[in-house]
Coordinates of C-alpha atoms and ligand atoms in Angstrom, one line a residue:
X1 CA 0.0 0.0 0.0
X2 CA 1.3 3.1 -0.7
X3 CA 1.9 5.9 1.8
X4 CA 1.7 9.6 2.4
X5 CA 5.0 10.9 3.4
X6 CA 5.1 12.4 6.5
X7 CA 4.3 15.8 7.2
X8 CA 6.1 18.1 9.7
X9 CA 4.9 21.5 7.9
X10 CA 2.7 23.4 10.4
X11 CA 2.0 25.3 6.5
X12 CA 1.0 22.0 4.9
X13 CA -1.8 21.0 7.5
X14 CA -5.1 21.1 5.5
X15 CA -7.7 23.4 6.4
X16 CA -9.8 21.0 8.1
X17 CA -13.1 21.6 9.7
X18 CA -13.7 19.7 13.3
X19 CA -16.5 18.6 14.6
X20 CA -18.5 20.7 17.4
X21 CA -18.2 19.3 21.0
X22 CA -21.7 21.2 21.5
X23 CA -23.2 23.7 19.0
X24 CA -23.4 26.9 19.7
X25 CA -26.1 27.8 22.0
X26 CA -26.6 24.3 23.7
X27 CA -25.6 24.2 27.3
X28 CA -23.7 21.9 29.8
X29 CA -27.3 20.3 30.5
X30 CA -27.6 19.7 26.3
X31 CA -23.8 17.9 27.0
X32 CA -25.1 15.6 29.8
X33 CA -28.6 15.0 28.4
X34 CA -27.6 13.9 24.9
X35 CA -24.5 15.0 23.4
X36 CA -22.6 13.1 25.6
X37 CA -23.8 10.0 24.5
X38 CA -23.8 10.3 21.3
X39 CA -20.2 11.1 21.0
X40 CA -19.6 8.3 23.2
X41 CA -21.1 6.0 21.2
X42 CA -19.4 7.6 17.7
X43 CA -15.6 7.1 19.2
X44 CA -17.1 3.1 20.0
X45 CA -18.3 2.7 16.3
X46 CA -15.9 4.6 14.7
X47 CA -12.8 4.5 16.7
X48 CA -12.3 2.1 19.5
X49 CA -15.1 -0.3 19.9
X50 CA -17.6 -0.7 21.9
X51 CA -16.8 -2.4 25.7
X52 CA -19.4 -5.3 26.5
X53 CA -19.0 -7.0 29.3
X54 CA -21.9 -8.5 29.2
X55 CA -21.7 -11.5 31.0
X56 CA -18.6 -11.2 33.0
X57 CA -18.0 -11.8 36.4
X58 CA -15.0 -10.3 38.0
X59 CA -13.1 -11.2 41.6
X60 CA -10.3 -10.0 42.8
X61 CA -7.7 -11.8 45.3
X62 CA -5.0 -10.0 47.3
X63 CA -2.5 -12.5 46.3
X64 CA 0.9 -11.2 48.0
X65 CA 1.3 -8.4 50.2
X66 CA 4.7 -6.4 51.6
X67 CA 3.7 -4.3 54.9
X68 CA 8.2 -3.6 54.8
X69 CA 7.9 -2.2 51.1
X70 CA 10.2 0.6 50.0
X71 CA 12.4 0.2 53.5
X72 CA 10.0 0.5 55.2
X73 CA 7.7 3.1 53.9
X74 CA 5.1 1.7 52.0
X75 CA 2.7 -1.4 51.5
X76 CA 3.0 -3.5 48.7
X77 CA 0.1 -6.3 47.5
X78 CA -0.6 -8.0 44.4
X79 CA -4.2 -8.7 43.4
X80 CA -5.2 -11.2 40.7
X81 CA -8.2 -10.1 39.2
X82 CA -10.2 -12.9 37.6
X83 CA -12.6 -12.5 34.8
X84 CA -14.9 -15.2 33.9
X85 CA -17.3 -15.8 31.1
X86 CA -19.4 -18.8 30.0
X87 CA -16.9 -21.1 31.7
X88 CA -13.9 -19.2 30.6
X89 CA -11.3 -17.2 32.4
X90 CA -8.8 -14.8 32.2
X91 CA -6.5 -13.5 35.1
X92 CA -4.5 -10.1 35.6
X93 CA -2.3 -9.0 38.2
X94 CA -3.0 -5.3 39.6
X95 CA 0.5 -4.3 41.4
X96 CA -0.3 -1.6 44.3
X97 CA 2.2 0.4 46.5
X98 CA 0.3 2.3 49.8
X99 CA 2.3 4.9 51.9
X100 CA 2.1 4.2 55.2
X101 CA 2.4 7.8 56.2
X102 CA -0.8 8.2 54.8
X103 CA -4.4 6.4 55.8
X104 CA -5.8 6.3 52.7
X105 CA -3.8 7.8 49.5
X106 CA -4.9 8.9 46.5
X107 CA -3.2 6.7 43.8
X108 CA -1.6 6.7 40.8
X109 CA -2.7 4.4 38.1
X110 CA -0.8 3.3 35.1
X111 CA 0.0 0.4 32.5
X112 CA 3.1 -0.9 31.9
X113 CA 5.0 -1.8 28.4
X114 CA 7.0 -4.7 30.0
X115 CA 5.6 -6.1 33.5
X116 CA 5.2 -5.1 36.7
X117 CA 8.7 -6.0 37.9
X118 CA 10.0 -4.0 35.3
X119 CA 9.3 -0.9 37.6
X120 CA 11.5 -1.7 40.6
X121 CA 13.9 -4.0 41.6
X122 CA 11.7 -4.9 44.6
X123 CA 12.4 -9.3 44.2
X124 CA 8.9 -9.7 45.5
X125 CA 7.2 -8.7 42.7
X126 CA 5.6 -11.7 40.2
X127 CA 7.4 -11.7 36.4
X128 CA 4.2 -12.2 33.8
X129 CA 4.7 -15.3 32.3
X130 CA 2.5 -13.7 29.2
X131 CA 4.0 -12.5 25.9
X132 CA 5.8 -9.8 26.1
X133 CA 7.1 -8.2 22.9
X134 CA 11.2 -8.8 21.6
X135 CA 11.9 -5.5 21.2
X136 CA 14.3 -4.6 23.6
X137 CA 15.9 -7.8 23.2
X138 CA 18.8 -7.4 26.0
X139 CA 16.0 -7.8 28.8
X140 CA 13.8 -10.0 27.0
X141 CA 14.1 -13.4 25.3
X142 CA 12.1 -15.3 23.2
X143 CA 8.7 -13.2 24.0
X144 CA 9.5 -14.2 28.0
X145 CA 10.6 -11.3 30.6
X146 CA 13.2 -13.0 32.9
X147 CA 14.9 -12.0 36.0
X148 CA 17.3 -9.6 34.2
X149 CA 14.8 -7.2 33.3
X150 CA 13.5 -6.5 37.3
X151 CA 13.4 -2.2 37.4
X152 CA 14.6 -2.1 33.7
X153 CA 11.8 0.1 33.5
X154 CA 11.9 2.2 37.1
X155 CA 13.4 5.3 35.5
X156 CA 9.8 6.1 34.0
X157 CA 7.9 5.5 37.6
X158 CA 9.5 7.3 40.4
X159 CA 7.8 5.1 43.0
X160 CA 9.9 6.3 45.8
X161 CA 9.2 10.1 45.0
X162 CA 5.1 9.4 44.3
X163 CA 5.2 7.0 48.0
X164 CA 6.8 10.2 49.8
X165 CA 4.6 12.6 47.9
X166 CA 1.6 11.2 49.4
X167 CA 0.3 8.8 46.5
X168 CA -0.2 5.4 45.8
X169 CA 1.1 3.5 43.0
X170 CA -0.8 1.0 41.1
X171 CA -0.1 -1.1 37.6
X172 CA -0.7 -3.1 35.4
X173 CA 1.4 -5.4 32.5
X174 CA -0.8 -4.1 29.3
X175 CA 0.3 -7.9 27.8
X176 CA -1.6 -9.1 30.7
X177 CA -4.6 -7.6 29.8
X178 CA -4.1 -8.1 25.7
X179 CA -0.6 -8.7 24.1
X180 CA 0.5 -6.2 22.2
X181 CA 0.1 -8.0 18.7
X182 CA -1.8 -8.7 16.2
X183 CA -3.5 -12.0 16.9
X184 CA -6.9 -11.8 15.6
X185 CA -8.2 -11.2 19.0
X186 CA -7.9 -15.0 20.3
X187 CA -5.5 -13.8 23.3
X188 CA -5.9 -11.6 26.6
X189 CA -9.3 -10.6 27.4
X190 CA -10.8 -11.3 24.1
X191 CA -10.3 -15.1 24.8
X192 CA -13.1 -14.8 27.0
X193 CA -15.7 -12.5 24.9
X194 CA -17.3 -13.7 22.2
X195 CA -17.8 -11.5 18.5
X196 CA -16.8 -7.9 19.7
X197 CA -15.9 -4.9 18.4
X198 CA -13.5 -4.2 21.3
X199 CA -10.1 -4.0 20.2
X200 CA -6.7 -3.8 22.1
X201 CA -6.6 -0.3 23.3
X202 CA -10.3 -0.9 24.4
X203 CA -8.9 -4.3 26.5
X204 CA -6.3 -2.0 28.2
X205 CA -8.9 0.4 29.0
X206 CA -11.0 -2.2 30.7
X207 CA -7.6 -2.7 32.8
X208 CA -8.3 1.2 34.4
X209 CA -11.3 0.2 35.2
X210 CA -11.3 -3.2 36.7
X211 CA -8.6 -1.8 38.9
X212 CA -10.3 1.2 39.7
X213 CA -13.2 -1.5 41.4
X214 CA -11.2 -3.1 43.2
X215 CA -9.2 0.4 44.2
X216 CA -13.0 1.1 45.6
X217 CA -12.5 -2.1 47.9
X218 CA -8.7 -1.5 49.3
X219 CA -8.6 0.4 53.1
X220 CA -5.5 1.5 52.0
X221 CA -6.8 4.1 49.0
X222 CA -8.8 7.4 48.8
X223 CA -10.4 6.2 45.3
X224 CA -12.5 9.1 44.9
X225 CA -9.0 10.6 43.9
X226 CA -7.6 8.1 41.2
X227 CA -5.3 9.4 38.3
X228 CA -5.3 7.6 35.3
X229 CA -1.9 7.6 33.7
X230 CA -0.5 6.2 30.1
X231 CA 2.4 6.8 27.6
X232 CA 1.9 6.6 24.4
X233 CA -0.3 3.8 23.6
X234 CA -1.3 3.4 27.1
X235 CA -1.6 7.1 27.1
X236 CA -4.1 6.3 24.3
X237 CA -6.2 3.9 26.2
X238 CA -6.2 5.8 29.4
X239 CA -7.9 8.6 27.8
X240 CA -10.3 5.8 26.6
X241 CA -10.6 4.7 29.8
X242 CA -11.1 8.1 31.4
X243 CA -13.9 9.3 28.8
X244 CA -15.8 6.1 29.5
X245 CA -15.4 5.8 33.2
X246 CA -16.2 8.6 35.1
X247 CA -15.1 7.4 38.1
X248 CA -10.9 8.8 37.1
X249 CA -10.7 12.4 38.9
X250 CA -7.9 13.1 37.2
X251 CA -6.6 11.9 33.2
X252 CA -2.6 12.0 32.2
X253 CA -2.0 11.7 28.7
X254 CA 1.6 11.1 28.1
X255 CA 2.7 12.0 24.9
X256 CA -0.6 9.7 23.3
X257 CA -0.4 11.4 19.8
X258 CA -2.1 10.1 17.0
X259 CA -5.9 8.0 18.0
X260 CA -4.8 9.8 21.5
X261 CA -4.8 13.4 22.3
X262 CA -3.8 14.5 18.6
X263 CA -5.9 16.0 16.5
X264 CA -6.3 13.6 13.6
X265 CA -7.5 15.9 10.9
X266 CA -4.1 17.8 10.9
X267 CA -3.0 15.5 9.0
X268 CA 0.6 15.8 10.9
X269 CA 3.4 13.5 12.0
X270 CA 1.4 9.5 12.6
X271 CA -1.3 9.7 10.3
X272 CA -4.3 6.9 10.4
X273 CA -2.8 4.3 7.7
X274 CA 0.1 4.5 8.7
X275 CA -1.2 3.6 12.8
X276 CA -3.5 1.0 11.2
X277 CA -1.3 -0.6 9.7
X278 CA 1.7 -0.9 12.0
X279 CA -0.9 -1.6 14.3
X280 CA -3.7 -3.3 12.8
X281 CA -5.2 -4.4 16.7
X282 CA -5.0 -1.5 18.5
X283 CA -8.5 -0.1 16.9
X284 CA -12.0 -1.1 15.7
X285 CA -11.7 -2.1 12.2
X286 CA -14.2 0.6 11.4
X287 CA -11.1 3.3 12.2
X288 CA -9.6 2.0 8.7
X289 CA -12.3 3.5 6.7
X290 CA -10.8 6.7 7.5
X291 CA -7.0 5.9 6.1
X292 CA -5.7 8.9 4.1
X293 CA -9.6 10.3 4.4
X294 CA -9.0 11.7 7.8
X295 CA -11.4 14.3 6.5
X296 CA -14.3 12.0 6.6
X297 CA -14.1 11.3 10.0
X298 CA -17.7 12.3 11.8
X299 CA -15.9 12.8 15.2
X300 CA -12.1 14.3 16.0
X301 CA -10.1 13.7 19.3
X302 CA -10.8 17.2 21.1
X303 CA -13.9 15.1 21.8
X304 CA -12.1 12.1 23.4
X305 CA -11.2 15.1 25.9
X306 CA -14.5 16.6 26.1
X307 CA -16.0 13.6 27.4
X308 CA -13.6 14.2 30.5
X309 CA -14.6 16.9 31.7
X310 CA -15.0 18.9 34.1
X311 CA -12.3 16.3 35.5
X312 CA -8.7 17.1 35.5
X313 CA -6.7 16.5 32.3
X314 CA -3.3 16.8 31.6
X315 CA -1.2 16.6 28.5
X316 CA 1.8 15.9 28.1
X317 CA 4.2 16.6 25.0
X318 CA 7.8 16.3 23.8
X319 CA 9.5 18.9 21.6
X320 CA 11.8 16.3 19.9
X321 CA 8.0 13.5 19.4
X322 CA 6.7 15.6 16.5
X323 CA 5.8 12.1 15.2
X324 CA 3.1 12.4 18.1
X325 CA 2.1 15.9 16.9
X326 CA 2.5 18.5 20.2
X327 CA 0.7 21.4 18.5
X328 CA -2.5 19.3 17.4
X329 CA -2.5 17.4 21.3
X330 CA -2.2 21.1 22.5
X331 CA -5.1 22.4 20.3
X332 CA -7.3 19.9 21.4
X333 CA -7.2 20.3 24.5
X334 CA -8.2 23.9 23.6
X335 CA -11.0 22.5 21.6
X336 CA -11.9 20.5 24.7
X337 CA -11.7 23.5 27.1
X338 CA -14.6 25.3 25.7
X339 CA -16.6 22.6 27.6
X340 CA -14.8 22.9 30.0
X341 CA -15.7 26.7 29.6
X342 CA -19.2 25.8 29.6
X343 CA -18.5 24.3 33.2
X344 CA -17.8 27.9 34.3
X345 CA -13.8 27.0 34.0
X346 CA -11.6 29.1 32.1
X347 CA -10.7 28.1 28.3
X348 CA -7.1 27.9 27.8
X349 CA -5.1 30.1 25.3
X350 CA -5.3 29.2 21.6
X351 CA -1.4 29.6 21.5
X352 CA 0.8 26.6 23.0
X353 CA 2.7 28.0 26.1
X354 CA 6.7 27.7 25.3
X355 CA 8.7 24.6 25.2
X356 CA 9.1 24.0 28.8
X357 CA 6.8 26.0 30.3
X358 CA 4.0 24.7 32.1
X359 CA 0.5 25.6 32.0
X360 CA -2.0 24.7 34.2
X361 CA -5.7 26.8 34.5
X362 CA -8.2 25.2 36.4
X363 CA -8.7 21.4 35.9
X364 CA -6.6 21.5 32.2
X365 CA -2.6 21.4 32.5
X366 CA -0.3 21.0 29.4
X367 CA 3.8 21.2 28.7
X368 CA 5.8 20.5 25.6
X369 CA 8.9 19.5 27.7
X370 CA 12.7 19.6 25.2
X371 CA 13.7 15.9 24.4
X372 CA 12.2 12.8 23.1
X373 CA 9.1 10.6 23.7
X374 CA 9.8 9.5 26.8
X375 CA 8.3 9.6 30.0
X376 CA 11.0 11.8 32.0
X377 CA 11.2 13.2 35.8
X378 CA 10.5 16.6 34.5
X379 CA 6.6 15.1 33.3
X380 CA 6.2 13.5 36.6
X381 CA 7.2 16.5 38.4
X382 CA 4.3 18.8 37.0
X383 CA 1.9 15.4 36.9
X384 CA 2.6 15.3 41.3
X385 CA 2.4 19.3 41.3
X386 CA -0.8 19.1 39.4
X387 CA -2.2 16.1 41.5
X388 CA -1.5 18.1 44.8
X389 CA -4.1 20.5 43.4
X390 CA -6.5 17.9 42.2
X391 CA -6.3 15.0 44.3
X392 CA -6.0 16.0 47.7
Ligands
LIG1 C1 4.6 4.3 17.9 C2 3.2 4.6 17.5 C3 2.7 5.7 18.3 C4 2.9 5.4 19.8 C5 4.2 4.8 20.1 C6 4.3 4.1 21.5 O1 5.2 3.3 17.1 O2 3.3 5.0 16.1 O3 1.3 5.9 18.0 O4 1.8 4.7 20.3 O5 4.5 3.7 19.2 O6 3.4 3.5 22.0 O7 5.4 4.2 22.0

């Protein structure tokens, strides 16, 4: 198949025409009535798929638990969640740290590229035996993490700094909900569903929220203050997650980009054929229609964000990840604040703020930071100083 070249040119982004969050005149009570819904139910046709659970039963078990975590400072369990359908099963593992300085936190919760373990070097915590992908081929061996890879991955969750900050810590292996290939949905979740338009970013989405009901459950957590976090494609899905589960007081996109927070219409950097078809799983096959005819598209990702609010919402972007497109992420999320706007908060400036200046009005923060897609501590820095404002 033949593709577009890539465009970079803030000049060569076609004049494109996005779709209203509300039309002019309707009100916050037109939003929750109706609009709401039906743009709901356009990114499940159109873009993600639709999340039935029909039919499943879920348990949790706490399945390991550290009261000596962190030297001391912090509790550690592991809970296998267990989701059953028509005599099938499929099993997860949610990994939670608690401060103990703290009665009942407000907590962090994220998916992980590589497993659990990969976060710290904490020998306690259970390797996945699930597929996880080759890529970075000096921790990982034949689709199998192994020993060598425990806190490979640490750098991008500052545990320690989140535990002493006040906050829980909770995760989960994305492979554990859905591998991260192409298998025509056998694997993961989907080996318990039947037909389903769900596709891999929706599975990891269910993730957020299976955790989130059993984050309801734990003594240990203040789960009326839950932040949803994800990089990249798990920044993807927990903005999925978020619009569909209002329970998340607070969204962190990390650098999601294109089928994320980007605007797709721009046209710039990842464009939809080229995200289908590198990852043909990751969205309803219904997104392909739209493949060079972004244009068509009934629905555009300032709405993924509208459906968050009036929660809190934070993007963040990298200078050197134009691939991810930090000027259309930061427009719609000023698309998205004229709900917001309609909640009695402020909008946000048309014009992104400066490479590494922060901005955060009301329940909306953004920063394009210098450097590459990454998650780095300069992100999680403004993420904790924005969570002291919204989750405690
Ligand atoms: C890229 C993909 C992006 C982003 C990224 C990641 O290959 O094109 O949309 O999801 O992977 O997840 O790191």
């Amino acid at each position: 198949m033949a593709q577009q070249a890539t465009n970079y040119d803030e000049a060569k982004v076609p004049v494109y025409k996005l779709p209203a969050i509300l039309e002019d005149g309707k009100t916050v009570n037109d939003w929750e009535s109706k609009r709401r819904a039906e743009t709901l139910s356009l990114f499940e046709s159109e873009v993600y798929g639709k999340t039935d659970l029909e039919g499943v039963k879920t348990s949790f078990k706490v399945a390991k638990q550290d009261n000596e975590a962190l030297d001391g400072k912090a509790i550690r369990k592991e809970i296998v969640c267990t989701m059953e359908r028509n005599g099938k099963q499929h099993s997860f593992s949610i990994m939670l740290f608690t401060p103990k300085a703290v009665s009942k936190a407000p907590v962090f919760l994220g998916l992980n590229f590589y497993g659990n373990h990969t976060l710290s070097t904490d020998s306690g915590i259970s390797i996945s035996e699930n597929w996880v992908p080759n890529k970075e081929a000096f921790f990982i061996e034949n689709n199998k993490a192994t020993e060598t890879s425990r806190g490979v991955r640490a750098y991008r969750w500052p545990i320690e700094k989140i535990i002493d900050r006040g906050y829980g810590l909770a995760n989960i292996y994305c492979g554990d909900l859905d591998p991260d290939f192409d298998d025509s949905f056998k694997n993961g979740l989907h080996s318990i569903l039947g037909e389903t338009s769900m596709a891999t970013i929706g599975a990891w989405a269910v993730g957020f929220s299976k955790a989130m009901d059993y984050l309801e459950t734990d003594n240990d957590v203040d789960a009326k203050n839950v932040a949803v976090f994800g990089h990249s494609r798990l920044g993807k899905a927990a903005l999925w997650a978020s619009a569909q589960d209002p329970r998340f007081k607070m969204t962190i996109s990390n650098e999601s980009g294109c089928g994320g927070a980007a605007l797709s219409k721009r046209e710039y950097g990842e464009r939809l054929e080229v995200i289908n078809t590198r990852f043909p799983h990751w969205f309803a096959t219904k997104f392909k229609k739209y493949n060079s005819n972004e244009a068509a598209l009934p629905i555009d990702q300032h709405q993924l964000l509208a459906l968050i609010a009036p929660r809190a919402l934070y993007v963040g972007t990298a200078e050197d990840d134009q691939w991810s497109d930090p000027r259309g992420q930061y427009l719609s999320l000023y698309e998205a604040s004229k709900l917001y706007e309609s909640y009695g908060f402020k909008r946000i400036p048309e014009d992104s703020p400066k490479v590494n200046e922060t901005r955060q009005i009301g329940p909306l923060g953004y920063h394009e930071r210098s450097g590459k897609h990454e998650v780095m501590p300069v992100d999680w820095a403004n993420y904790l100083d924005f969570a002291d404002k919204h989750l405690k």
